[in-house]
Short mmCIF file of C-alpha atoms in Angstrom, two decimals:
data_model
loop_
_atom_site.label_atom_id
_atom_site.label_comp_id
_atom_site.label_asym_id
_atom_site.label_seq_id
_atom_site.Cartn_x
_atom_site.Cartn_y
_atom_site.Cartn_z
CA MET A 1 195.46 68.67 109.48
CA SER A 2 195.17 65.50 107.41
CA ALA A 3 193.77 65.64 103.89
CA PRO A 4 190.11 64.67 103.48
CA LEU A 5 189.25 61.17 102.25
CA VAL A 6 187.50 62.61 99.19
CA GLY A 7 188.46 65.68 97.25
CA ARG A 8 185.05 66.33 95.69
CA LEU A 9 181.93 64.46 96.83
CA ALA A 10 178.82 64.76 94.67
CA ILE A 11 175.40 63.86 96.06
CA ILE A 12 172.51 63.46 93.64
CA GLY A 13 169.23 63.85 95.51
CA ALA A 14 168.82 65.91 98.68
CA GLY A 15 166.32 63.85 100.65
CA LEU A 16 166.84 62.30 104.08
CA ILE A 17 169.81 60.14 103.11
CA GLY A 18 171.47 62.56 100.69
CA SER A 19 171.23 65.51 103.04
CA SER A 20 172.49 63.38 105.94
CA ILE A 21 175.52 62.27 103.90
CA ALA A 22 176.29 65.90 103.06
CA ARG A 23 175.97 66.96 106.69
CA ALA A 24 178.07 64.06 107.97
CA ALA A 25 180.80 64.55 105.35
CA ARG A 26 181.12 68.24 106.15
CA GLU A 27 180.89 67.84 109.93
CA LYS A 28 183.60 65.16 109.96
CA GLY A 29 185.81 66.76 107.31
CA LEU A 30 185.58 63.77 104.99
CA ALA A 31 185.41 65.77 101.74
CA GLY A 32 187.18 68.85 100.49
CA VAL A 33 184.06 69.97 98.61
CA VAL A 34 180.50 68.65 99.02
CA VAL A 35 178.30 69.41 96.02
CA VAL A 36 174.60 68.57 96.02
CA SER A 37 172.13 68.46 93.17
CA ASP A 38 168.41 67.72 93.04
CA ARG A 39 166.02 67.73 90.09
CA ASP A 40 163.55 69.87 92.08
CA ALA A 41 164.44 73.57 91.94
CA ALA A 42 162.63 74.22 95.24
CA VAL A 43 164.74 71.55 96.94
CA ARG A 44 167.92 73.06 95.53
CA ALA A 45 166.86 76.44 96.89
CA ARG A 46 166.23 74.92 100.30
CA VAL A 47 169.66 73.25 100.31
CA ARG A 48 171.20 76.67 99.72
CA GLU A 49 169.18 78.10 102.62
CA LEU A 50 170.17 75.28 104.97
CA GLY A 51 173.84 75.58 103.99
CA PHE A 52 174.89 71.94 104.35
CA ALA A 53 176.54 71.87 100.89
CA ASP A 54 179.58 73.78 99.65
CA GLU A 55 178.01 73.95 96.20
CA VAL A 56 174.54 73.37 94.78
CA ALA A 57 174.54 72.20 91.15
CA GLU A 58 171.64 72.69 88.76
CA THR A 59 172.02 69.23 87.19
CA ALA A 60 173.37 65.83 88.19
CA ALA A 61 175.95 66.07 85.41
CA ASP A 62 177.20 69.42 86.74
CA ALA A 63 177.56 67.91 90.22
CA ALA A 64 179.34 64.77 88.99
CA ARG A 65 181.84 66.55 86.75
CA ASP A 66 185.33 66.31 88.35
CA ALA A 67 183.90 64.47 91.40
CA ASP A 68 185.89 61.67 93.03
CA ILE A 69 182.80 59.94 94.43
CA VAL A 70 179.24 60.39 93.16
CA ILE A 71 176.41 58.99 95.28
CA ALA A 72 172.93 58.68 93.78
CA CYS A 73 170.44 59.23 96.61
CA VAL A 74 167.29 58.68 94.56
CA PRO A 75 164.48 56.10 94.45
CA VAL A 76 165.68 52.78 93.05
CA GLY A 77 163.66 53.22 89.88
CA ALA A 78 165.55 56.43 89.05
CA SER A 79 169.03 54.92 89.37
CA GLY A 80 169.39 54.22 85.67
CA ALA A 81 168.42 57.77 84.73
CA VAL A 82 171.06 59.18 87.09
CA ALA A 83 173.73 56.87 85.66
CA ALA A 84 172.77 57.88 82.14
CA GLU A 85 173.21 61.55 83.03
CA VAL A 86 176.43 61.36 85.02
CA GLY A 87 178.16 58.50 83.18
CA PRO A 88 179.50 60.62 80.30
CA VAL A 89 181.14 63.15 82.67
CA LEU A 90 182.72 60.76 85.20
CA LYS A 91 186.44 61.33 85.33
CA PRO A 92 188.97 58.46 85.27
CA GLY A 93 188.99 56.65 88.61
CA ALA A 94 185.71 58.18 89.78
CA ILE A 95 183.36 56.03 91.87
CA LEU A 96 179.62 55.97 91.24
CA SER A 97 177.57 54.60 94.12
CA ASP A 98 174.02 54.71 95.43
CA VAL A 99 172.02 54.21 98.63
CA GLY A 100 169.13 52.09 97.36
CA SER A 101 167.46 49.37 99.39
CA VAL A 102 167.59 47.05 96.36
CA LYS A 103 170.89 46.15 94.76
CA ALA A 104 170.55 43.65 91.90
CA SER A 105 168.17 45.95 90.04
CA VAL A 106 170.47 48.93 90.62
CA VAL A 107 173.40 47.02 89.14
CA GLU A 108 171.28 46.03 86.14
CA GLN A 109 170.24 49.63 85.56
CA MET A 110 173.54 51.41 86.22
CA ALA A 111 176.37 49.09 85.22
CA PRO A 112 175.93 49.39 81.42
CA LEU A 113 176.09 53.20 81.72
CA VAL A 114 179.32 53.50 83.73
CA PRO A 115 182.39 54.05 81.53
CA ALA A 116 185.29 51.59 81.74
CA HIS A 117 187.55 54.23 83.29
CA ALA A 118 185.20 54.64 86.32
CA HIS A 119 183.92 52.29 89.02
CA LEU A 120 180.41 51.28 90.07
CA VAL A 121 180.30 50.34 93.76
CA PRO A 122 176.68 50.08 95.00
CA ALA A 123 175.93 50.47 98.70
CA HIS A 124 173.00 50.57 101.09
CA PRO A 125 173.06 52.38 104.45
CA VAL A 126 170.61 50.52 106.67
CA ALA A 127 169.37 53.61 108.46
CA GLY A 128 166.53 56.04 108.11
CA THR A 129 163.50 57.72 109.58
CA GLU A 130 159.95 58.18 108.38
CA CYS A 131 160.78 61.73 107.30
CA SER A 132 161.95 62.94 103.91
CA GLY A 133 163.35 66.07 102.30
CA PRO A 134 166.46 68.20 102.92
CA ASP A 135 165.25 69.44 106.31
CA SER A 136 165.00 65.89 107.68
CA GLY A 137 168.69 64.92 107.43
CA PHE A 138 171.16 64.89 110.31
CA ALA A 139 174.86 64.05 110.55
CA SER A 140 174.55 61.23 113.10
CA LEU A 141 172.00 59.19 111.11
CA PHE A 142 174.59 56.55 110.17
CA ALA A 143 176.37 56.31 113.52
CA ASN A 144 176.67 52.64 114.56
CA ARG A 145 174.35 51.61 111.74
CA TRP A 146 175.31 49.14 109.01
CA CYS A 147 176.19 50.14 105.49
CA ILE A 148 176.17 47.16 103.14
CA VAL A 149 178.57 47.53 100.21
CA THR A 150 177.76 45.25 97.27
CA PRO A 151 180.66 45.31 94.77
CA LEU A 152 180.28 43.70 91.37
CA GLU A 153 182.31 40.65 90.44
CA GLY A 154 185.75 41.89 89.44
CA SER A 155 185.36 45.29 91.12
CA ASP A 156 188.53 47.25 91.85
CA PRO A 157 189.32 46.52 95.54
CA VAL A 158 190.86 49.98 95.94
CA ALA A 159 187.62 51.63 94.85
CA VAL A 160 185.58 49.37 97.14
CA GLU A 161 187.80 50.23 100.09
CA ARG A 162 187.69 53.94 99.31
CA LEU A 163 183.91 53.98 99.39
CA SER A 164 183.88 51.79 102.51
CA ALA A 165 186.25 54.21 104.23
CA LEU A 166 183.86 57.08 103.50
CA TRP A 167 181.00 55.22 105.16
CA ARG A 168 183.14 54.28 108.13
CA GLY A 169 184.12 57.94 108.40
CA MET A 170 180.43 58.80 108.77
CA GLY A 171 180.21 56.35 111.68
CA ALA A 172 178.75 53.34 109.89
CA ASN A 173 179.77 49.71 110.27
CA VAL A 174 180.55 48.29 106.82
CA GLU A 175 179.64 44.81 105.61
CA THR A 176 180.28 43.46 102.11
CA MET A 177 178.03 40.98 100.26
CA SER A 178 176.79 40.25 96.76
CA PRO A 179 173.87 42.28 95.39
CA GLN A 180 171.69 39.15 95.17
CA HIS A 181 172.35 38.10 98.76
CA HIS A 182 171.70 41.64 99.95
CA ASP A 183 168.28 41.64 98.32
CA LEU A 184 167.28 38.39 100.00
CA VAL A 185 168.43 39.57 103.43
CA LEU A 186 166.71 42.96 103.13
CA ALA A 187 163.51 41.35 101.90
CA ILE A 188 162.96 39.89 105.38
CA THR A 189 164.65 42.54 107.56
CA SER A 190 163.22 45.64 105.88
CA HIS A 191 160.97 45.17 102.88
CA LEU A 192 158.50 42.66 104.33
CA PRO A 193 158.10 44.61 107.61
CA HIS A 194 157.28 47.72 105.60
CA LEU A 195 154.79 45.79 103.50
CA ILE A 196 153.11 44.45 106.64
CA ALA A 197 152.99 47.95 108.15
CA TYR A 198 151.38 49.38 105.03
CA SER A 199 148.86 46.54 105.08
CA ILE A 200 147.89 46.90 108.76
CA VAL A 201 147.52 50.67 108.59
CA GLY A 202 145.53 50.25 105.38
CA THR A 203 143.22 47.79 107.15
CA ALA A 204 142.59 50.36 109.89
CA GLU A 205 141.77 52.94 107.25
CA HIS A 206 139.15 50.66 105.71
CA LEU A 207 137.25 50.11 108.97
CA GLU A 208 133.96 51.93 109.46
CA GLN A 209 134.49 55.59 110.38
CA THR A 210 133.67 55.29 114.11
CA LEU A 211 136.02 52.37 114.65
CA THR A 212 138.79 54.04 112.63
CA SER A 213 138.65 57.16 114.80
CA GLU A 214 138.84 55.03 117.95
CA VAL A 215 141.80 53.08 116.55
CA ILE A 216 143.65 56.36 116.03
CA LYS A 217 142.62 57.76 119.42
CA PHE A 218 143.54 54.68 121.44
CA SER A 219 146.58 53.52 119.43
CA ALA A 220 148.90 51.31 121.46
CA GLY A 221 152.66 51.28 120.93
CA GLY A 222 152.54 48.52 118.32
CA PHE A 223 150.10 50.33 116.03
CA ARG A 224 151.96 53.64 116.48
CA ASP A 225 155.17 51.92 115.35
CA PHE A 226 153.40 50.58 112.28
CA THR A 227 152.12 54.06 111.40
CA ARG A 228 155.64 55.50 111.61
CA ILE A 229 156.90 52.86 109.19
CA ALA A 230 153.87 53.31 106.92
CA ALA A 231 154.59 57.06 106.76
CA SER A 232 157.80 56.40 104.79
CA ASP A 233 158.26 57.88 101.32
CA PRO A 234 155.70 56.30 98.93
CA THR A 235 157.83 56.69 95.79
CA MET A 236 160.85 55.05 97.38
CA TRP A 237 158.89 52.05 98.66
CA ARG A 238 156.93 51.59 95.47
CA ASP A 239 160.26 51.26 93.65
CA VAL A 240 161.65 48.91 96.30
CA PHE A 241 158.82 46.42 95.95
CA LEU A 242 158.77 46.56 92.16
CA ASN A 243 162.54 46.10 91.91
CA ASN A 244 162.92 43.38 94.56
CA ARG A 245 159.77 41.52 93.57
CA GLU A 246 161.04 37.93 93.61
CA ALA A 247 162.78 38.10 97.00
CA VAL A 248 159.85 39.91 98.61
CA LEU A 249 157.34 37.39 97.23
CA GLU A 250 159.46 34.50 98.53
CA MET A 251 159.61 35.98 102.03
CA LEU A 252 155.94 36.94 101.89
CA GLY A 253 155.08 33.31 101.11
CA ARG A 254 157.05 32.09 104.11
CA PHE A 255 155.43 34.73 106.32
CA THR A 256 151.97 33.71 105.13
CA GLU A 257 152.66 30.08 106.10
CA ASP A 258 153.86 31.12 109.56
CA LEU A 259 150.85 33.39 110.01
CA SER A 260 148.55 30.49 109.13
CA ALA A 261 150.24 28.37 111.81
CA LEU A 262 149.59 31.08 114.42
CA GLN A 263 146.02 31.35 113.22
CA ARG A 264 145.55 27.61 113.80
CA ALA A 265 147.12 27.82 117.26
CA ILE A 266 144.70 30.58 118.26
CA ARG A 267 141.69 28.80 116.75
CA PHE A 268 142.44 25.56 118.62
CA SER A 269 143.58 27.25 121.84
CA ASP A 270 147.10 25.83 121.50
CA GLY A 271 148.75 27.94 124.22
CA ASP A 272 151.94 25.88 124.17
CA ALA A 273 152.52 26.61 120.48
CA LEU A 274 151.92 30.33 121.00
CA PHE A 275 154.22 30.48 124.04
CA GLU A 276 156.99 28.60 122.22
CA HIS A 277 156.72 30.91 119.19
CA PHE A 278 156.74 34.10 121.28
CA THR A 279 159.73 32.84 123.28
CA ARG A 280 161.75 32.30 120.08
CA THR A 281 160.87 35.71 118.69
CA ARG A 282 161.76 37.41 121.96
CA ALA A 283 165.24 35.93 121.67
CA ILE A 284 165.62 37.57 118.25
CA ARG A 285 164.83 40.95 119.79
CA ARG A 286 167.48 40.46 122.46
CA SER A 287 170.03 39.43 119.82
CA ILE A 288 169.41 42.71 117.97
CA ILE A 289 170.07 44.66 121.17
CA GLU A 290 173.24 42.66 121.87
CA GLN A 291 174.48 43.50 118.34
CA GLY A 292 174.15 47.20 119.19
CA GLN A 293 171.46 47.76 116.55
CA GLU A 294 168.92 49.22 118.96
CA THR A 295 168.97 52.35 121.08
CA ALA A 296 166.56 53.99 123.48
CA ALA A 297 165.09 55.64 120.36
CA ALA A 298 164.70 53.56 117.21
CA ASP A 299 165.77 54.73 113.75
CA PHE A 300 162.26 55.99 113.10
CA GLY A 301 162.19 59.38 114.78
CA ARG A 302 165.84 59.14 115.87
CA ARG A 303 167.78 62.41 115.87
CA SER A 304 170.82 61.51 117.97
CA ILE A 305 172.61 58.52 119.46
CA PRO A 306 172.02 58.02 123.21
CA THR A 307 175.12 57.17 125.20
CA GLU A 308 173.49 54.65 127.47
CA LYS A 309 172.70 51.09 126.40
CA ALA A 310 169.05 50.50 125.63
CA PRO A 311 167.30 48.41 128.30
CA GLN A 312 166.16 44.92 127.42
CA PRO A 313 162.42 44.43 127.12
#
């Protein structure tokens, strides 16, 4: 039997992503020891009950001590606090990473707290569901999903490859880009859609009571999809928007202009403009399917990877 990729893997935060990493690493034999820590004692107790970690540490520092790779699976706003706690105990050659949906802010928070003898290699697995907590994780969450690794300028290529190999071992496709470029890309592919979903569901909530109840009762597929997205962890998404403010505002401005154009087309009965716009957007959907980034069940609510190719709409 070949040696595992990582001798000791420490996971700080046992939510959806952290618990899925632990499950995937153990199921695929990627780490000799998987140690998990969470600041919530009740969560730590639940991790022990579920048994997806070899060890459960009381503190982040205890988990990170002697670890080869430490992954902070916490809201973006807490990244600096984790780095401050684990930085002093990182051993020479250790890699500190994260899973946050914003990267430039993570680098700003964590980099000053990582000792020179260790490596900071941020990353972002583009996968998830609307669920949270240690019970929500599953080993196949990252299968055929992208993990974007965002090394700092001058990063050790060996450390970058070691972290990338871990993500590939969990089934992810790995792409590398700068933290700044990542934040711009994710602003349109993830952050803005979540913002729109929160807004639309909030609008439904503010309708008069009778209409709101009918909206819930007769929800079509589109509104149901928005409610799944809008059910995502509030703390995580609050931190995302606050820490990727400039990129989100830029994309929100572009979206507002496009929405105004559609509004004009509807007001003036410009069917040609609507048809042309819908035709272009349909092509985007088909491109996503061709890239293998869609299945018969989307990430939200997904528990396994279907073997058949998803049908085209």
